[in-house]
Short mmCIF file of C-alpha atoms and ligand atoms in Angstrom, two decimals:
data_model
loop_
_atom_site.label_atom_id
_atom_site.label_comp_id
_atom_site.label_asym_id
_atom_site.label_seq_id
_atom_site.Cartn_x
_atom_site.Cartn_y
_atom_site.Cartn_z
CA UNK A 1 125.57 89.65 62.59
CA UNK A 2 125.60 90.31 58.88
CA UNK A 3 126.13 87.38 56.49
CA UNK A 4 126.70 87.60 52.75
CA UNK A 5 126.83 84.47 50.65
CA UNK A 6 128.14 84.47 47.06
CA UNK A 7 127.20 81.41 45.00
CA UNK A 8 126.17 80.34 41.54
CA UNK A 9 123.23 78.48 43.17
CA UNK A 10 121.28 80.95 45.34
CA UNK A 11 118.46 78.39 45.50
CA UNK A 12 120.55 76.27 47.84
CA UNK A 13 119.94 78.79 50.59
CA UNK A 14 116.15 78.64 50.72
CA UNK A 15 116.43 76.67 54.01
CA UNK A 16 117.78 79.79 55.70
CA UNK A 17 114.17 80.89 55.88
CA UNK A 18 113.33 77.96 58.16
CA UNK A 19 113.56 76.99 61.77
CA UNK A 20 115.82 78.81 64.16
CA UNK A 21 117.92 80.60 61.51
CA UNK A 22 114.70 81.91 59.93
CA UNK A 23 113.51 82.99 63.34
CA UNK A 24 116.82 84.74 64.10
CA UNK A 25 116.50 86.63 60.83
CA UNK A 26 112.91 87.62 61.53
CA UNK A 27 113.99 88.80 64.98
CA UNK A 28 116.66 91.03 63.42
CA UNK A 29 119.54 89.14 65.07
CA UNK A 30 120.85 88.13 61.68
CA UNK A 31 120.88 89.80 58.30
CA UNK A 32 121.51 87.49 55.36
CA UNK A 33 122.22 88.46 51.77
CA UNK A 34 122.43 85.74 49.12
CA UNK A 35 124.13 86.88 45.92
CA UNK A 36 124.40 85.22 42.51
CA UNK A 37 128.04 85.35 41.42
CA UNK A 38 126.94 85.57 37.80
CA UNK A 39 125.56 89.04 38.34
CA UNK A 40 129.21 90.12 38.55
CA UNK A 41 130.14 88.63 35.17
CA UNK A 42 130.59 90.90 32.16
CA UNK A 43 130.24 88.48 29.22
CA UNK A 44 127.00 87.48 27.53
CA UNK A 45 127.33 83.84 28.70
CA UNK A 46 127.97 84.98 32.30
CA UNK A 47 130.98 82.66 32.45
CA UNK A 48 132.37 81.89 35.92
CA UNK A 49 134.92 79.16 35.11
CA UNK A 50 137.82 78.40 32.78
CA UNK A 51 140.43 75.68 32.26
CA UNK A 52 143.22 75.31 34.82
CA UNK A 53 146.71 76.67 34.11
CA UNK A 54 149.13 73.77 34.23
CA UNK A 55 146.52 71.34 32.97
CA UNK A 56 144.55 68.75 34.86
CA UNK A 57 140.94 67.80 35.18
CA UNK A 58 137.98 70.07 35.74
CA UNK A 59 137.55 73.81 35.70
CA UNK A 60 138.63 76.66 37.94
CA UNK A 61 136.52 79.66 38.90
CA UNK A 62 137.77 82.82 37.15
CA UNK A 63 139.04 85.60 39.39
CA UNK A 64 137.24 88.57 37.76
CA UNK A 65 133.64 87.94 38.96
CA UNK A 66 134.91 87.12 42.45
CA UNK A 67 136.96 90.31 42.52
CA UNK A 68 133.87 92.37 41.55
CA UNK A 69 131.73 90.57 44.13
CA UNK A 70 134.17 91.19 46.96
CA UNK A 71 134.72 94.80 45.90
CA UNK A 72 130.95 95.25 46.30
CA UNK A 73 130.54 93.34 49.54
CA UNK A 74 133.66 94.11 51.57
CA UNK A 75 133.11 97.38 53.38
CA UNK A 76 135.44 100.08 52.09
CA UNK A 77 138.39 101.01 54.26
CA UNK A 78 138.86 102.85 56.51
CA UNK A 79 135.87 101.33 58.24
CA UNK A 80 133.24 103.75 59.44
CA UNK A 81 133.23 104.25 63.23
CA UNK A 82 130.52 102.29 65.07
CA UNK A 83 127.23 104.19 65.20
CA UNK A 84 127.61 105.91 61.86
CA UNK A 85 125.84 104.65 58.81
CA UNK A 86 127.88 103.67 55.82
CA UNK A 87 126.89 106.06 53.02
CA UNK A 88 124.66 104.20 50.62
CA UNK A 89 126.04 106.04 47.64
CA UNK A 90 129.27 104.09 47.01
CA UNK A 91 127.95 100.61 47.80
CA UNK A 92 124.50 100.57 46.22
CA UNK A 93 125.39 101.05 42.56
CA UNK A 94 128.20 98.50 42.87
CA UNK A 95 125.84 95.67 43.77
CA UNK A 96 123.50 94.28 41.15
CA UNK A 97 119.88 93.89 42.26
CA UNK A 98 120.09 90.25 43.24
CA UNK A 99 117.08 90.02 45.45
CA UNK A 100 114.78 91.10 42.66
CA UNK A 101 115.45 87.79 40.90
CA UNK A 102 113.30 84.77 41.59
CA UNK A 103 116.55 82.89 42.17
CA UNK A 104 117.22 84.70 45.45
CA UNK A 105 114.80 82.92 47.80
CA UNK A 106 116.54 83.87 51.00
CA UNK A 107 115.33 87.46 51.05
CA UNK A 108 111.60 87.44 50.33
CA UNK A 109 110.68 88.32 53.91
CA UNK A 110 112.49 91.60 53.60
CA UNK A 111 112.53 92.49 49.90
CA UNK A 112 112.94 96.20 50.71
CA UNK A 113 116.35 95.56 52.23
CA UNK A 114 119.04 95.30 49.58
CA UNK A 115 121.54 92.55 50.45
CA UNK A 116 124.24 95.12 50.93
CA UNK A 117 126.22 96.00 54.05
CA UNK A 118 125.46 99.40 55.42
CA UNK A 119 122.16 99.87 53.65
CA UNK A 120 118.96 100.85 55.45
CA UNK A 121 117.47 97.96 57.40
CA UNK A 122 120.77 96.16 57.85
CA UNK A 123 123.33 97.04 60.49
CA UNK A 124 126.17 99.21 59.30
CA UNK A 125 128.96 96.77 58.60
CA UNK A 126 131.54 98.48 60.75
CA UNK A 127 132.78 95.59 62.85
CA UNK A 128 135.17 92.79 62.05
CA UNK A 129 134.51 91.34 58.62
CA UNK A 130 135.91 88.01 57.48
CA UNK A 131 135.92 86.05 54.24
CA UNK A 132 135.13 82.37 54.75
CA UNK A 133 135.85 79.96 51.91
CA UNK A 134 134.63 76.39 52.30
CA UNK A 135 137.13 73.98 50.78
CA UNK A 136 138.24 70.40 51.38
CA UNK A 137 141.74 71.96 51.51
CA UNK A 138 140.78 74.26 54.41
CA UNK A 139 141.44 73.98 58.14
CA UNK A 140 139.14 71.56 59.95
CA UNK A 141 135.90 73.10 61.18
CA UNK A 142 135.48 72.70 64.91
CA UNK A 143 133.25 74.06 67.65
CA UNK A 144 136.18 76.34 68.63
CA UNK A 145 136.30 77.77 65.10
CA UNK A 146 132.52 78.19 65.13
CA UNK A 147 132.95 80.27 68.28
CA UNK A 148 135.60 82.43 66.62
CA UNK A 149 133.39 83.05 63.57
CA UNK A 150 130.44 83.90 65.85
CA UNK A 151 132.53 86.73 67.29
CA UNK A 152 132.84 88.47 63.92
CA UNK A 153 130.24 91.06 62.96
CA UNK A 154 130.19 90.33 59.25
CA UNK A 155 130.97 87.05 57.47
CA UNK A 156 131.22 86.78 53.73
CA UNK A 157 131.01 83.23 52.39
CA UNK A 158 132.45 82.45 48.95
CA UNK A 159 131.03 79.22 47.56
CA UNK A 160 133.43 77.61 45.13
CA UNK A 161 132.39 75.00 42.59
CA UNK A 162 134.41 72.85 40.18
CA UNK A 163 138.03 72.47 41.23
CA UNK A 164 137.94 75.68 43.27
CA UNK A 165 138.49 79.43 43.00
CA UNK A 166 141.58 81.01 41.39
CA UNK A 167 144.00 81.33 44.30
CA UNK A 168 144.66 85.02 43.56
CA UNK A 169 141.13 85.86 44.67
CA UNK A 170 141.97 84.65 48.18
CA UNK A 171 145.45 86.15 48.12
CA UNK A 172 144.13 89.54 47.03
CA UNK A 173 141.28 89.49 49.55
CA UNK A 174 143.78 88.64 52.33
CA UNK A 175 145.26 92.11 51.81
CA UNK A 176 141.95 93.62 52.87
CA UNK A 177 140.44 91.25 55.44
CA UNK A 178 141.06 88.00 57.24
CA UNK A 179 140.43 85.00 55.02
CA UNK A 180 139.67 81.57 56.49
CA UNK A 181 139.49 78.43 54.37
CA UNK A 182 137.41 75.83 56.20
CA UNK A 183 136.88 72.11 55.61
CA UNK A 184 134.03 70.05 57.05
CA UNK A 185 136.07 66.88 57.02
CA UNK A 186 138.09 64.48 54.93
CA UNK A 187 135.72 63.99 52.04
CA UNK A 188 134.85 65.96 48.92
CA UNK A 189 131.60 67.79 48.16
CA UNK A 190 130.55 69.16 44.79
CA UNK A 191 130.76 72.70 46.08
CA UNK A 192 130.73 74.97 49.08
CA UNK A 193 126.95 75.59 49.30
CA UNK A 194 125.99 72.73 51.60
CA UNK A 195 129.12 73.38 53.63
CA UNK A 196 128.02 77.00 54.17
CA UNK A 197 124.65 75.81 55.47
CA UNK A 198 126.50 73.60 57.96
CA UNK A 199 128.89 76.40 58.99
CA UNK A 200 125.98 78.79 59.45
CA UNK A 201 123.99 76.42 61.65
CA UNK A 202 127.02 76.00 63.90
CA UNK A 203 127.78 79.75 64.06
CA UNK A 204 124.29 81.20 64.26
CA UNK A 205 123.19 79.11 67.24
CA UNK A 206 126.09 80.64 69.21
CA UNK A 207 124.86 84.21 68.65
CA UNK A 208 123.32 85.85 71.72
CA UNK A 209 119.55 85.55 71.73
CA UNK A 210 119.30 82.79 69.14
CA UNK A 211 119.03 79.80 71.50
CA UNK A 212 116.44 80.02 74.26
CA UNK A 213 118.49 78.00 76.70
CA UNK A 214 122.14 78.99 76.81
CA UNK A 215 122.74 76.14 79.27
CA UNK A 216 122.37 73.66 76.44
CA UNK A 217 125.47 75.21 74.88
CA UNK A 218 127.56 74.28 77.91
CA UNK A 219 126.30 70.67 78.13
CA UNK A 220 126.31 69.62 74.53
CA UNK A 221 128.79 67.47 72.61
CA UNK A 222 132.17 69.15 72.04
CA UNK A 223 131.53 72.03 74.43
CA UNK A 224 133.81 70.37 77.03
CA UNK A 225 135.89 68.19 74.70
CA UNK A 226 133.63 65.19 75.18
CA UNK A 227 130.75 63.67 73.31
CA UNK A 228 127.42 64.10 75.05
CA UNK A 229 125.81 61.37 77.16
CA UNK A 230 122.73 59.63 75.68
CA UNK A 231 119.38 61.32 76.33
CA UNK A 232 115.88 59.93 77.10
CA UNK A 233 112.32 61.18 77.46
CA UNK A 234 108.96 59.66 78.33
CA UNK A 235 107.64 56.97 78.39
CA UNK A 236 109.88 55.37 81.03
CA UNK A 237 109.44 51.98 79.37
CA UNK A 238 109.18 51.71 75.59
CA UNK A 239 109.18 48.47 73.58
CA UNK A 240 110.58 46.69 76.57
CA UNK A 241 113.44 49.16 76.99
CA UNK A 242 113.81 51.07 80.26
CA UNK A 243 115.15 54.53 80.80
CA UNK A 244 118.22 54.14 83.10
CA UNK A 245 116.84 54.22 86.64
CA UNK A 246 119.34 56.78 87.86
CA UNK A 247 117.86 59.42 85.51
CA UNK A 248 114.52 58.97 87.32
CA UNK A 249 116.07 59.04 90.81
CA UNK A 250 115.94 62.81 91.26
CA UNK A 251 119.48 62.71 92.66
CA UNK A 252 121.11 65.48 90.63
CA UNK A 253 124.60 64.81 91.89
CA UNK A 254 124.51 61.17 90.84
CA UNK A 255 122.79 62.01 87.59
CA UNK A 256 125.50 64.48 86.78
CA UNK A 257 128.21 61.89 87.54
CA UNK A 258 126.39 59.23 85.50
CA UNK A 259 126.23 61.59 82.53
CA UNK A 260 129.92 62.32 82.77
CA UNK A 261 130.72 58.58 83.01
CA UNK A 262 128.58 57.98 79.90
CA UNK A 263 130.25 60.86 78.05
CA UNK A 264 133.72 59.60 78.92
CA UNK A 265 132.97 56.01 77.97
CA UNK A 266 131.28 57.00 74.73
CA UNK A 267 134.12 59.38 73.78
CA UNK A 268 136.75 56.75 74.59
CA UNK A 269 134.96 54.28 72.33
CA UNK A 270 134.12 56.54 69.41
CA UNK A 271 136.68 59.34 69.54
CA UNK A 272 139.88 58.28 71.27
CA UNK A 273 141.51 61.31 69.63
CA UNK A 274 139.32 63.56 71.76
CA UNK A 275 140.21 61.72 74.96
CA UNK A 276 143.90 61.97 74.13
CA UNK A 277 143.49 65.76 73.77
CA UNK A 278 141.88 66.23 77.22
CA UNK A 279 144.04 68.21 79.65
CA UNK A 280 145.02 65.62 82.28
CA UNK A 281 144.25 68.13 85.04
CA UNK A 282 140.63 68.19 83.81
CA UNK A 283 140.22 64.51 84.83
CA UNK A 284 139.43 63.42 88.36
CA UNK A 285 140.03 59.95 89.84
CA UNK A 286 136.62 58.70 88.84
CA UNK A 287 137.19 59.92 85.26
CA UNK A 288 140.45 57.98 85.20
CA UNK A 289 138.70 54.80 86.37
CA UNK A 290 135.96 55.18 83.74
CA UNK A 291 138.50 55.65 80.98
CA UNK A 292 140.63 52.75 82.18
CA UNK A 293 137.46 50.60 82.21
CA UNK A 294 136.87 51.63 78.60
CA UNK A 295 140.35 50.29 77.85
CA UNK A 296 141.92 53.70 77.55
CA UNK A 297 145.41 54.71 78.56
CA UNK A 298 144.56 57.64 80.82
CA UNK A 299 146.57 60.68 79.78
CA UNK A 300 149.10 61.74 82.39
CA UNK A 301 148.61 58.62 84.46
CA UNK A 302 150.04 55.48 82.89
CA UNK A 303 151.99 57.32 80.19
CA UNK A 304 155.30 57.16 82.05
CA UNK A 305 155.42 53.38 82.03
CL1 6GU B 401 133.97 73.00 53.19
N1 6GU B 401 133.79 72.20 50.69
C1 6GU B 401 133.87 71.24 49.74
N2 6GU B 401 133.66 71.58 48.46
N3 6GU B 401 134.15 69.98 50.00
C2 6GU B 401 134.36 69.67 51.26
C3 6GU B 401 134.30 70.60 52.30
C4 6GU B 401 134.02 71.86 51.97
N4 6GU B 401 134.57 69.99 53.47
C5 6GU B 401 134.76 68.73 53.16
N5 6GU B 401 134.66 68.52 51.85
#
């Protein structure tokens, strides 16, 4: 997968060198370009914001630098057939040399690779490309949406600051590629940078080859619409607290049932909205009993009364 991030704070993305995302990059599973929006400004002050039409507080990000940035990063249409390399000629001069700046910490491991789709070292950006714009006004980010984004070949993240990006940037881009505005939840951040780090962690761990154990994807919270059961490791007794005996019984059938009971009870307590969204046919008798015990109206059972 190819990922381009446009931001006025490239330094925010230094953590993409670390841990499993860093390893995925080193392994060539992931190609990340971090771009400073100000390199696409034309004025001496490198201005990226202006006052909002219609009045109101704060500033709005001007459309011109964003338009230049997307012109440089969105692969030209018609897209090149898979297997062919995008000619470097049209795309290289359009993109300012971001990675040469000390403020682009995300690329030092591969300084010879310009953060440009289709250039040597990166995969030709011929597959599905999508613009992702983090915004508190976006659609809620979910595991399902993470899965959809993981299926794209090229994601471009536009990090807004201030009151947001001039709407015409998104409207114009939508004529060229799918645009998805995504919100992390019902609260407001200063800007999209931290949100992009969150989105990337959720998406990148779904890419083939990134996680050692794909089984953990099936078991974890939200994979099956439930929160995950609590987990334990050694020692069996710690500060007077015992690991539940059943987990040490070796009886995999009962362990599996215990984990599902715990997941159901925990989800009923903490996220009744998730329980309400479970397909009734996905619940067996035991599930119904556990949910009833947790004080929950079991969907499809007692609803008629
Ligand atoms: Cl994705 N961006 C910003 N700026 N604020 C947020 C958010 C995103 N999600 C929740 N609040």
